[in-house]
PDB file of C-alpha atoms in Angstrom:
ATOM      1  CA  UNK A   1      -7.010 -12.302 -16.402  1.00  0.00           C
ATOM      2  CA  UNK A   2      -6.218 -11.996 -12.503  1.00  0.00           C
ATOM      3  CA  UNK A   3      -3.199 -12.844 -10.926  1.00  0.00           C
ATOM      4  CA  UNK A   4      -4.900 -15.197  -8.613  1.00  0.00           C
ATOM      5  CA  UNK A   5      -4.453 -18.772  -9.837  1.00  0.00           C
ATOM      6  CA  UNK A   6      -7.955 -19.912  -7.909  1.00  0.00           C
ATOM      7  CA  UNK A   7     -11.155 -18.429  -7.246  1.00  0.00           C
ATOM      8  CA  UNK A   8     -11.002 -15.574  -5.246  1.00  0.00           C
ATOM      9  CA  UNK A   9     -12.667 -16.342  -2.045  1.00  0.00           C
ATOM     10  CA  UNK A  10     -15.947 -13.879  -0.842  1.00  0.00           C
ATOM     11  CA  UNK A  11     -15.142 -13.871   2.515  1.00  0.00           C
ATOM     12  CA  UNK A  12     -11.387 -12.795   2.760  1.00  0.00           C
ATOM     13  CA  UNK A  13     -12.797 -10.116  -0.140  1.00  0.00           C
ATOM     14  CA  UNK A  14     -15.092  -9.190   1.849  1.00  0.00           C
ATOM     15  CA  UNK A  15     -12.663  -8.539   4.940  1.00  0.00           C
ATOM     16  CA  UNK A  16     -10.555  -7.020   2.890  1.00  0.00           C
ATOM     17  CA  UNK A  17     -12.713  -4.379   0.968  1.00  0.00           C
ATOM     18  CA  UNK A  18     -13.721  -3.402   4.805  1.00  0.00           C
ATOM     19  CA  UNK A  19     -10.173  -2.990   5.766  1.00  0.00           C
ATOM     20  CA  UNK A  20      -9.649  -0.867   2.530  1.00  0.00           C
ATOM     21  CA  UNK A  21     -13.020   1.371   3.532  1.00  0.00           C
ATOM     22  CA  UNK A  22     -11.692   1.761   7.392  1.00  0.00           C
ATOM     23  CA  UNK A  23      -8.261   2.722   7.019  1.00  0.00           C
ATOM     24  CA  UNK A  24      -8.612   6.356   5.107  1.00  0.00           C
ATOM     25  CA  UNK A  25     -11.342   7.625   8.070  1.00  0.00           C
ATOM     26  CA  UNK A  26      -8.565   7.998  10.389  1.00  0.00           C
ATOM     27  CA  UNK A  27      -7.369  10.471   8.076  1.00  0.00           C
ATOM     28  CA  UNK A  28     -10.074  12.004   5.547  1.00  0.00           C
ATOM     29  CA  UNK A  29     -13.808  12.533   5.609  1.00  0.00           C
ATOM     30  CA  UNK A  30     -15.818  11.086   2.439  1.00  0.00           C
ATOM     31  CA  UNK A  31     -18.193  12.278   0.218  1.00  0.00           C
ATOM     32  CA  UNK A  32     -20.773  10.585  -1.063  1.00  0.00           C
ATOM     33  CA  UNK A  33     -21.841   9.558  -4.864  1.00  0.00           C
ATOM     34  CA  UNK A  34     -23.750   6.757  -4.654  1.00  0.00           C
ATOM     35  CA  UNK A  35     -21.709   3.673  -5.947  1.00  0.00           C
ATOM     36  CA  UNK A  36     -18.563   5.764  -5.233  1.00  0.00           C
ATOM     37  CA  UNK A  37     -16.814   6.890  -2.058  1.00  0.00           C
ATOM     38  CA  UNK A  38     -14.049   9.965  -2.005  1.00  0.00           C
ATOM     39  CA  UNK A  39     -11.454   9.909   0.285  1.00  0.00           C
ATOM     40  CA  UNK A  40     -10.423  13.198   0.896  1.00  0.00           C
ATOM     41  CA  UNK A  41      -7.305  13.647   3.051  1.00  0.00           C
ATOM     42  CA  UNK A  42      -8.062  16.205   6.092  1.00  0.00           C
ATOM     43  CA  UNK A  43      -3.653  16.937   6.942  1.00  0.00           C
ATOM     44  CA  UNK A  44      -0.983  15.970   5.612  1.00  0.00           C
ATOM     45  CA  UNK A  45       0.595  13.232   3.939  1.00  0.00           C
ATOM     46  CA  UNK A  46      -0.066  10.789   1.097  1.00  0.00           C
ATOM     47  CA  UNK A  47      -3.754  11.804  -0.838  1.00  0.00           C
ATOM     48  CA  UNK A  48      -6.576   9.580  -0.644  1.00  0.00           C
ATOM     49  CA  UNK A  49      -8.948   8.504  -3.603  1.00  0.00           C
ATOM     50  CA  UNK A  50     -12.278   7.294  -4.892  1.00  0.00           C
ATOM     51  CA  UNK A  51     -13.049   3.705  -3.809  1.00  0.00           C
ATOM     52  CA  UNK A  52     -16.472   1.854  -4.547  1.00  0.00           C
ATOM     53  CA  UNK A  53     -19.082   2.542  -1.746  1.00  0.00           C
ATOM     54  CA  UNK A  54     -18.995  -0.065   0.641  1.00  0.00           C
ATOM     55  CA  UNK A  55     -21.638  -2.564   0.930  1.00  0.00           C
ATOM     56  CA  UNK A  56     -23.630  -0.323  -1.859  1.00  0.00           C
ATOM     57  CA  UNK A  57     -26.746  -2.293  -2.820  1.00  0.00           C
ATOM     58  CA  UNK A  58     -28.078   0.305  -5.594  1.00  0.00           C
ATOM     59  CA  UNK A  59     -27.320   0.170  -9.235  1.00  0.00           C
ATOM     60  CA  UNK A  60     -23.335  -0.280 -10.687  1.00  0.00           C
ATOM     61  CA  UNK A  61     -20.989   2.473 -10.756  1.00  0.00           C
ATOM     62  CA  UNK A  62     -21.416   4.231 -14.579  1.00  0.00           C
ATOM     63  CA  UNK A  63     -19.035   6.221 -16.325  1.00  0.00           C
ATOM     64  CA  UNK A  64     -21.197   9.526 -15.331  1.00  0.00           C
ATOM     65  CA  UNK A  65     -20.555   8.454 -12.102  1.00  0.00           C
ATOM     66  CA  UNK A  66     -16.859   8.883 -12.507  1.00  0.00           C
ATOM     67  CA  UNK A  67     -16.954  12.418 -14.091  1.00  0.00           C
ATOM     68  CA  UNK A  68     -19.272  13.430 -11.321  1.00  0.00           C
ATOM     69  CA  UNK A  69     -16.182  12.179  -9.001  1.00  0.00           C
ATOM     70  CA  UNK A  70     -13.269  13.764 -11.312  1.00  0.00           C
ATOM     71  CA  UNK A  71     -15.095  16.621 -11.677  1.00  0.00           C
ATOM     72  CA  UNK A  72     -14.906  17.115  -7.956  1.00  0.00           C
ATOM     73  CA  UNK A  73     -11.406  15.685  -7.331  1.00  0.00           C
ATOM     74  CA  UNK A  74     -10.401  18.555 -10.111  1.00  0.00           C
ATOM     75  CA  UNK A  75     -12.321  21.535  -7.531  1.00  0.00           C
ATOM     76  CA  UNK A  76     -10.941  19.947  -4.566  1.00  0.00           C
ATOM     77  CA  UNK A  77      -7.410  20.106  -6.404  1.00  0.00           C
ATOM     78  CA  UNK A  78      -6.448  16.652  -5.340  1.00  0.00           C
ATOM     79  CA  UNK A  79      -5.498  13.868  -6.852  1.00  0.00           C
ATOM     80  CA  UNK A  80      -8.091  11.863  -9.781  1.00  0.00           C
ATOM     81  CA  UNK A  81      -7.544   8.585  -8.611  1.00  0.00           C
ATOM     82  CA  UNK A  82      -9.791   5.702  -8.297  1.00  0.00           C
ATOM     83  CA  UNK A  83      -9.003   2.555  -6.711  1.00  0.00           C
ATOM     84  CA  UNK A  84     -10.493  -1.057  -5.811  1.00  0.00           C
ATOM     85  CA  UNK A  85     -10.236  -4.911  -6.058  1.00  0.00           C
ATOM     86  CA  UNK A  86     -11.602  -6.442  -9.452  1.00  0.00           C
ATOM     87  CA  UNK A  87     -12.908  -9.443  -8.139  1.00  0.00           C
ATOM     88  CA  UNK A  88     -14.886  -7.603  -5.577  1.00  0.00           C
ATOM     89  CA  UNK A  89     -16.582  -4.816  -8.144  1.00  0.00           C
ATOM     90  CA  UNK A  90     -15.742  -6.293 -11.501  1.00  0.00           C
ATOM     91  CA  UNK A  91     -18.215  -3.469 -13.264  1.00  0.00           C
ATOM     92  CA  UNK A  92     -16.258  -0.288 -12.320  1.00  0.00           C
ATOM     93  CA  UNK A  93     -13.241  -1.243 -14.812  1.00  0.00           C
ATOM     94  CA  UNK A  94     -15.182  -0.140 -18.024  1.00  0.00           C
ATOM     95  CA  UNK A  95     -16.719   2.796 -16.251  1.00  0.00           C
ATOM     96  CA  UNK A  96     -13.465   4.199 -15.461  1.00  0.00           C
ATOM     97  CA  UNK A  97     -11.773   3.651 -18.723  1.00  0.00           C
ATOM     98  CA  UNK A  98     -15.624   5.072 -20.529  1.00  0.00           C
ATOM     99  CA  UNK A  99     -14.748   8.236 -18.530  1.00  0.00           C
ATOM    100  CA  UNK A 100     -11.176   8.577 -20.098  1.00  0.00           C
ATOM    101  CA  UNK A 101      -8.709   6.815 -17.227  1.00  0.00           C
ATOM    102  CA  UNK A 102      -6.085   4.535 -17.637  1.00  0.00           C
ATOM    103  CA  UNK A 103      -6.174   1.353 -15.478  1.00  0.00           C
ATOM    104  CA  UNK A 104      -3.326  -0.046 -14.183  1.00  0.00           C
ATOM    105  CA  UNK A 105      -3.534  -3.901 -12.532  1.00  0.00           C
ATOM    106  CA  UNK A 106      -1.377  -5.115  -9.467  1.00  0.00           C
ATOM    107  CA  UNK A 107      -0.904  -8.720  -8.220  1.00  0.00           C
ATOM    108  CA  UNK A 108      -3.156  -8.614  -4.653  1.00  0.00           C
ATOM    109  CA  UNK A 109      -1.279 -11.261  -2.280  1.00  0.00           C
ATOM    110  CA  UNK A 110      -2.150 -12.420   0.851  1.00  0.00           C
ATOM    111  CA  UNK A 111      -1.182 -14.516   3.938  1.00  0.00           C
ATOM    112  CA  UNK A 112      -4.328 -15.703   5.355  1.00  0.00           C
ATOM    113  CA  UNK A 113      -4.716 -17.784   9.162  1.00  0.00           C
ATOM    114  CA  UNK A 114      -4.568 -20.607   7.117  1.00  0.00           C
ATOM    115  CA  UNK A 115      -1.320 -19.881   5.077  1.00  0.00           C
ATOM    116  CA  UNK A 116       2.426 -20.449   6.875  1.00  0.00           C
ATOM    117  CA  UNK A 117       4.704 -17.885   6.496  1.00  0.00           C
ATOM    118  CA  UNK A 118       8.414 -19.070   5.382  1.00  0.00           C
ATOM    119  CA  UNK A 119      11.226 -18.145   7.671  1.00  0.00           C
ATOM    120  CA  UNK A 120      13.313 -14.488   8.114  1.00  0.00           C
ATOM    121  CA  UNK A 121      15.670 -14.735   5.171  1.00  0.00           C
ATOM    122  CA  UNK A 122      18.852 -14.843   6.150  1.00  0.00           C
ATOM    123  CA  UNK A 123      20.357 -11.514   6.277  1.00  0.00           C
ATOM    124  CA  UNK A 124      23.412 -10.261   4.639  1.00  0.00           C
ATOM    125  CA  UNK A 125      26.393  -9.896   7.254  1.00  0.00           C
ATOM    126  CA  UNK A 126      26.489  -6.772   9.358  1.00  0.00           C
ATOM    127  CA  UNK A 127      22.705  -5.625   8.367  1.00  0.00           C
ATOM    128  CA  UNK A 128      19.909  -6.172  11.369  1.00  0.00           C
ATOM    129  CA  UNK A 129      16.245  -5.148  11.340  1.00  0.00           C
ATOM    130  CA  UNK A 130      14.628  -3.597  14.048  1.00  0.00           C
ATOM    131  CA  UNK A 131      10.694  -2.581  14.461  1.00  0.00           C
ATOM    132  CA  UNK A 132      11.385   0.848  14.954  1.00  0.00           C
ATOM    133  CA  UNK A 133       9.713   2.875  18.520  1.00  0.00           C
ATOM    134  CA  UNK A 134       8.225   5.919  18.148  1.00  0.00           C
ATOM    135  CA  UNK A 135      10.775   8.036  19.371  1.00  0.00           C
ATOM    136  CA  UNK A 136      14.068   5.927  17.696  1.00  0.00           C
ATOM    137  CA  UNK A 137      16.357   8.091  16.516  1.00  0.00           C
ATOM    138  CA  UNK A 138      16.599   6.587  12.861  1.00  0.00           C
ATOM    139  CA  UNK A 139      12.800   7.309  12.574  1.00  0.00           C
ATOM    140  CA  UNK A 140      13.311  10.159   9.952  1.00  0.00           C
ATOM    141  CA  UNK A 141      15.628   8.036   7.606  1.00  0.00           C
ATOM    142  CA  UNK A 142      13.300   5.207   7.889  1.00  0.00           C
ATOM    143  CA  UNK A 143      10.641   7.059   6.407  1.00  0.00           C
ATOM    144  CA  UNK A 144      13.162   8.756   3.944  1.00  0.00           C
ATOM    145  CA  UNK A 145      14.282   5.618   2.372  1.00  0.00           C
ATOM    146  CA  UNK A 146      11.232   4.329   0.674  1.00  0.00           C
ATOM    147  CA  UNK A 147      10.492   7.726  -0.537  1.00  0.00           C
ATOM    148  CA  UNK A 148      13.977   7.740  -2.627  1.00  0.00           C
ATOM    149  CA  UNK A 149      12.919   4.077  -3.546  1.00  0.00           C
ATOM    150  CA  UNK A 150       9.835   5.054  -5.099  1.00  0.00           C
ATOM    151  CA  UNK A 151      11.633   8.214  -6.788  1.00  0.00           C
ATOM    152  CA  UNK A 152      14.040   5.714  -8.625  1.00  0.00           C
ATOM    153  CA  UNK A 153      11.634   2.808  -9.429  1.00  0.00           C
ATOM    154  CA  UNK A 154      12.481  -0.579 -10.256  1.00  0.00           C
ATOM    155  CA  UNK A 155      15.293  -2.745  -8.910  1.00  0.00           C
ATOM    156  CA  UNK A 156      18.583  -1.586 -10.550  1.00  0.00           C
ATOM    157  CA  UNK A 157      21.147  -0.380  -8.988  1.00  0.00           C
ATOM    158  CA  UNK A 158      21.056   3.388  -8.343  1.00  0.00           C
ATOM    159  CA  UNK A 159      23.093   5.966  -7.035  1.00  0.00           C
ATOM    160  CA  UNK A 160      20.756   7.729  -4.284  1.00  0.00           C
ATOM    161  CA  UNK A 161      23.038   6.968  -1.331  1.00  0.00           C
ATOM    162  CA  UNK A 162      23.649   8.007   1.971  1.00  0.00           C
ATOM    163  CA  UNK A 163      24.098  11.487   1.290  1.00  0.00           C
ATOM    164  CA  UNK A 164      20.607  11.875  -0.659  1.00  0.00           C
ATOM    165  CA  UNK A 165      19.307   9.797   2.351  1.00  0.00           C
ATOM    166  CA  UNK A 166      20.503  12.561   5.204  1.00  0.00           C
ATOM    167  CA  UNK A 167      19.166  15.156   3.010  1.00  0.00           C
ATOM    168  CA  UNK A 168      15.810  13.583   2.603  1.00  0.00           C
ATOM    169  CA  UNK A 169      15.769  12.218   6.118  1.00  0.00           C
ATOM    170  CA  UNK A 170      16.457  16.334   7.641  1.00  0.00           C
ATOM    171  CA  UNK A 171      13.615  17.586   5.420  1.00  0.00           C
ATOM    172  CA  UNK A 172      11.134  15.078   6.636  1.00  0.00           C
ATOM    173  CA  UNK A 173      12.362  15.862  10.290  1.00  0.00           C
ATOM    174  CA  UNK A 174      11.310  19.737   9.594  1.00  0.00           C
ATOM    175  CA  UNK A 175       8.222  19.532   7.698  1.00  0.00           C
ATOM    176  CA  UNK A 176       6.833  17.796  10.483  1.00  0.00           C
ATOM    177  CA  UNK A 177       6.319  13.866   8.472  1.00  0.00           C
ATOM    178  CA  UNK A 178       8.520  12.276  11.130  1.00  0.00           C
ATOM    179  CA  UNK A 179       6.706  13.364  14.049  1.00  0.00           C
ATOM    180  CA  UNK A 180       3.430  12.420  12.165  1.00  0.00           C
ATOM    181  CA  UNK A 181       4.428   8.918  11.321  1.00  0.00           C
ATOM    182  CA  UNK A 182       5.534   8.674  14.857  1.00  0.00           C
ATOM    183  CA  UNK A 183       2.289   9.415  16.070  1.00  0.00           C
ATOM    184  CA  UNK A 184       0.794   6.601  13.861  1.00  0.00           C
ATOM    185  CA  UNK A 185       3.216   4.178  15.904  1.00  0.00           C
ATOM    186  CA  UNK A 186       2.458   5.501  19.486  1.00  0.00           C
ATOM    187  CA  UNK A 187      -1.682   4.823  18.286  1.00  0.00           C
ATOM    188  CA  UNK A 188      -1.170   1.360  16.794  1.00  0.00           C
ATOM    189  CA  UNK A 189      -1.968   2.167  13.659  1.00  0.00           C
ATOM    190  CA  UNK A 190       1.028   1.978  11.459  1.00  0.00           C
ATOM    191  CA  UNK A 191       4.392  -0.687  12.596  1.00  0.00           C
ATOM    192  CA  UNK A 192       7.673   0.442  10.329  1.00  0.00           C
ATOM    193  CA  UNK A 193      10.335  -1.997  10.272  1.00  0.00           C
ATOM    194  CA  UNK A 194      13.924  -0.864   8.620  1.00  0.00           C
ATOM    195  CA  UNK A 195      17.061  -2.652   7.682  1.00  0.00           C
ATOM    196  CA  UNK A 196      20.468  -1.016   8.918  1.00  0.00           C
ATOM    197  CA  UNK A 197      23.803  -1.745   8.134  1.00  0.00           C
ATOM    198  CA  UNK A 198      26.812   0.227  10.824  1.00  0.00           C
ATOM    199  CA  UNK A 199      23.359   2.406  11.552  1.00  0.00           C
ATOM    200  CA  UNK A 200      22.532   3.251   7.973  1.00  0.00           C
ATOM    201  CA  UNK A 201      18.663   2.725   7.098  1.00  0.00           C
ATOM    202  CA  UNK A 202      19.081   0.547   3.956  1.00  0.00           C
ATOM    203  CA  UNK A 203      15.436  -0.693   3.417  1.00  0.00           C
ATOM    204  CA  UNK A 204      12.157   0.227   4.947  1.00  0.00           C
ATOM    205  CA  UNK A 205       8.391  -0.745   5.352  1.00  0.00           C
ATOM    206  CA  UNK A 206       5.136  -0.462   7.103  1.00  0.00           C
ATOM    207  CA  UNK A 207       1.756  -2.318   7.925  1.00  0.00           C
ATOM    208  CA  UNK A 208      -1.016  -1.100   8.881  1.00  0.00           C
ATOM    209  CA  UNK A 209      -3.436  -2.728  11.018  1.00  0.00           C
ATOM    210  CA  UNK A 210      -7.023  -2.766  11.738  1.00  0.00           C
ATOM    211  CA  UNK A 211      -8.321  -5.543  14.054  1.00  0.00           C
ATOM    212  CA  UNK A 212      -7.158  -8.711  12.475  1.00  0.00           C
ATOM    213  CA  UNK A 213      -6.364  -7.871   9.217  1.00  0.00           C
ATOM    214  CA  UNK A 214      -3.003  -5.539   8.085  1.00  0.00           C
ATOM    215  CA  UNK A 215      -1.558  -4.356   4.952  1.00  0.00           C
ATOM    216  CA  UNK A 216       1.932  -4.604   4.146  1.00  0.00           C
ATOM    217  CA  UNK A 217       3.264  -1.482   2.329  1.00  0.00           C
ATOM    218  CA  UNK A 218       5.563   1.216   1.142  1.00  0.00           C
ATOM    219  CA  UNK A 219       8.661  -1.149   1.358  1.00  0.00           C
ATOM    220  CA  UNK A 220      11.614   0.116  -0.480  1.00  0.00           C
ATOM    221  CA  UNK A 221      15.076  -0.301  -0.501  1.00  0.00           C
ATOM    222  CA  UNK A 222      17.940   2.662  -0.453  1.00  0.00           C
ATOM    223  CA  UNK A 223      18.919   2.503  -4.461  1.00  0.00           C
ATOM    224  CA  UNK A 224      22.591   1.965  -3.869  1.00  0.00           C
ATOM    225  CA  UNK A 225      21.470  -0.661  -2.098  1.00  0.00           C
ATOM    226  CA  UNK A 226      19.213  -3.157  -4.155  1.00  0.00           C
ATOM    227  CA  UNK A 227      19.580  -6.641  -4.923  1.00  0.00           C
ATOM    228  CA  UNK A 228      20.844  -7.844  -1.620  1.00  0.00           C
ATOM    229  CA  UNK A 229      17.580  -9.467  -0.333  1.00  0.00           C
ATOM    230  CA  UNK A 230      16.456  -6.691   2.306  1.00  0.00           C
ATOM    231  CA  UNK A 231      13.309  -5.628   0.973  1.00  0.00           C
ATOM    232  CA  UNK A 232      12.246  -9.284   1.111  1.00  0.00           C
ATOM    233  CA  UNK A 233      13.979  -9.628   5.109  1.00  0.00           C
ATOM    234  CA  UNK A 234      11.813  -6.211   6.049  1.00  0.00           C
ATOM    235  CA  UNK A 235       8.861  -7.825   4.663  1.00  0.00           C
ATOM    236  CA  UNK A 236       9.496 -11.078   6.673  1.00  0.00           C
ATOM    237  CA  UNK A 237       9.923  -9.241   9.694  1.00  0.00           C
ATOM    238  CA  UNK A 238       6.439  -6.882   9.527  1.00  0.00           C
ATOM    239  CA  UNK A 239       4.552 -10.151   8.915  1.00  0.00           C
ATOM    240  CA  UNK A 240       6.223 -11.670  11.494  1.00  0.00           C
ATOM    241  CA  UNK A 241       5.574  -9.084  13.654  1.00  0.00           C
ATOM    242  CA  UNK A 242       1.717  -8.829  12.572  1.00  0.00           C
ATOM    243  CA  UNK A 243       1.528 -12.695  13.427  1.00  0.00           C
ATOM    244  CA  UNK A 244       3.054 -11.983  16.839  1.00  0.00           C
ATOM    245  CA  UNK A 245       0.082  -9.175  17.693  1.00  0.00           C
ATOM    246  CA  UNK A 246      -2.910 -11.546  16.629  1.00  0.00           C
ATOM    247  CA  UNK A 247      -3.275 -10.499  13.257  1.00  0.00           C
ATOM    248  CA  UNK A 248      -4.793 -13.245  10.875  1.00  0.00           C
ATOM    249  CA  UNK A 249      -4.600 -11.871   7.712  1.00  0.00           C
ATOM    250  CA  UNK A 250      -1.754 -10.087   6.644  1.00  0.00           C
ATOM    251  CA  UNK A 251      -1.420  -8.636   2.513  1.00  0.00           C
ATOM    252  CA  UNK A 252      -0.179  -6.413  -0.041  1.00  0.00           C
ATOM    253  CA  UNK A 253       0.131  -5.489  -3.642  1.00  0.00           C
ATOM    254  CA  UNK A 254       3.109  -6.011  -5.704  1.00  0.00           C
ATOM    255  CA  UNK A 255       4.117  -3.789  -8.246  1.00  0.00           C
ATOM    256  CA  UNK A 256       3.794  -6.469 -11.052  1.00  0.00           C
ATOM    257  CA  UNK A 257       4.225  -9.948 -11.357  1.00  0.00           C
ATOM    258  CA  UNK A 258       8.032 -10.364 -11.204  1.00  0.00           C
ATOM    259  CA  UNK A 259       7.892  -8.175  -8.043  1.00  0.00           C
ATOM    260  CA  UNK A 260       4.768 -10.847  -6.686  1.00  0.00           C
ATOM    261  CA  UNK A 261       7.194 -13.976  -7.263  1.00  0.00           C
ATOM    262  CA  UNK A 262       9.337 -12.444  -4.593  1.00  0.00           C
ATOM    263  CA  UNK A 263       6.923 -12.164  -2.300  1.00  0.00           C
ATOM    264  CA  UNK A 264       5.987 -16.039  -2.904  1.00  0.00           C
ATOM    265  CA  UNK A 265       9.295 -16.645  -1.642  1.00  0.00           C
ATOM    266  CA  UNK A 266       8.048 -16.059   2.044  1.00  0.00           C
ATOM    267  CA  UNK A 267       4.526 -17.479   2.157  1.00  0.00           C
ATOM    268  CA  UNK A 268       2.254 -14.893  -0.089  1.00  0.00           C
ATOM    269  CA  UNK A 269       0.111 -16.085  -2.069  1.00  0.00           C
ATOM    270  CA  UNK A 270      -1.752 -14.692  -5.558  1.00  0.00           C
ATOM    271  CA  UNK A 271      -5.514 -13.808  -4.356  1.00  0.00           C
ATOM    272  CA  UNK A 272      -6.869 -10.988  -6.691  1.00  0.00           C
ATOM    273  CA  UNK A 273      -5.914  -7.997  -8.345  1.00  0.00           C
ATOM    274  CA  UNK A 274      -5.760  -4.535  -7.465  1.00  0.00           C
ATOM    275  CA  UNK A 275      -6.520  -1.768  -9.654  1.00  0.00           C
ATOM    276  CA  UNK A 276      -5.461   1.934  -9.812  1.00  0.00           C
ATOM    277  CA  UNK A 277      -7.015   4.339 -12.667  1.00  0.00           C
ATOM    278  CA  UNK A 278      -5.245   7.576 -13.156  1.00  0.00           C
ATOM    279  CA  UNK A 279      -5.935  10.046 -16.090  1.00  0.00           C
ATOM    280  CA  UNK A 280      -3.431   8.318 -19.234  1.00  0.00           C
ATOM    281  CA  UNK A 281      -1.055  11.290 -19.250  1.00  0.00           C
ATOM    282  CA  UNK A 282       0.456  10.395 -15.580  1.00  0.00           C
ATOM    283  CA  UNK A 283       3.295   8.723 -15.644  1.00  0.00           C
TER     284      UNK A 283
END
């Protein structure tokens, strides 16, 4: 079961599996294994993973394949992480899990050039969102607000506040992630849009783009700050920002299916399914 409601169309998988095999060699050199690719991150910032080779015409992906990958993701001390679409290599699922991972499935939505995207929500008084310049002084609590998102998942209510977010924005100042990111922004290759209320980052998210085709990702709201609607407005804004550079096909993964119906809400719709496996014991 996939959470697209239609058959998954080859072409758009096709764009996107080259999007997902161009995007990590800006940032990592691979190794080879045959059916599988390894990312492997050359500076800092989030690690990469094992993805099926592209455009691989040899035999399917086994579960000795795997081990030969996890056994070098355990040298290289990174991450043992595999990830890919299922419609596009539906085989690699029960070679994973024959090797001993756990495989976890996320709605893959997309707005494609044929596909309208719904209007900016309206915003909650006092709150704008900006696309954010490389050298804006709210850079560093941008990128500090999805990261206390992700460390309080779901969509509660939670108490990270302002005070956790000027302590998490000063550390990513020092360690040198804000310049980083910024650097991504002066090249093109990553757009981060934030919500701010009285100059507070609230909500934040990036996409990514390569050519015609972008990912929407890392959006996450400030946890004192949920359930007003801004993750959905920062969304809004990065695709309607994509739209506004010539990009045709503009997607992202939801964390599961009640987190996908949101996304409806603004023109996404279900296309495949993404799929992370991670050894069982990580939570």
């Amino acid at each position: 079961m996939t959470s697209a409601d239609h058959a998954p169309d080859r072409p758009l998988l096709d764009e996107l599996e080259r999007y997902y095999d161009t995007v990590p060699r800006g940032a990592a050199r691979t190794e080879d294994f045959g059916p599988l690719t390894l990312f492997v991150r050359e500076d800092a910032g989030w690690p990469y993973y094992a993805r099926p080779t592209l455009d691989h015409t040899g035999p399917a992906a086994t579960a000795e394949d795997v081990r030969r990958v996890l056994e070098r993701q355990r040298e290289l001390g990174v991450p043992e992480a595999f990830e890919w679409v299922a419609e596009q290599t539906p085989g690699l699922r029960a070679a994973v899990e024959a090797a001993g991972l756990t495989v976890h499935e996320h709605p893959l939505l997309v707005l494609g050039p044929q596909d309208e995207a719904a209007p900016v929500p309206e915003l909650p008084e006092r709150v704008e969102v900006r696309v954010l310049a490389p050298d804006a002084p709210e850079l560093a609590a941008a990128i500090a607000v999805p990261n206390l998102a992700f460390g309080d998942p779901g969509t509660a209510i939670g108490s990270a506040g302002a005070a956790e977010l000027a302590e998490s924005a000063a550390k990513l100042a020092a360690d040198g992630t804000a310049e980083r990111i910024a650097g991504r922004i002066t090249a093109g290759a990553t757009v981060l849009a934030a919500a701010f209320e009285d100059g507070t980052a609230l909500c934040a998210g990036q996409h990514n783009p390569v050519g015609p085709v972008t990912e929407v990702a890392g959006v996450g709201t400030l946890p004192s700050a949920r359930r007003r609607g801004l993750g959905l407005a920062v969304t809004a804004a990065l695709v309607a920002h994509a739209r506004a550079n010539g990009v045709r096909t503009v997607f992202l993964s939801a964390a599961d299916e009640d987190v996908a119906r949101i996304y409806r809400r603004i023109g996404f719709r279900a296309f495949a399914t993404a799929l992370i496996a991670e050894p069982a014991t990580r939570q």
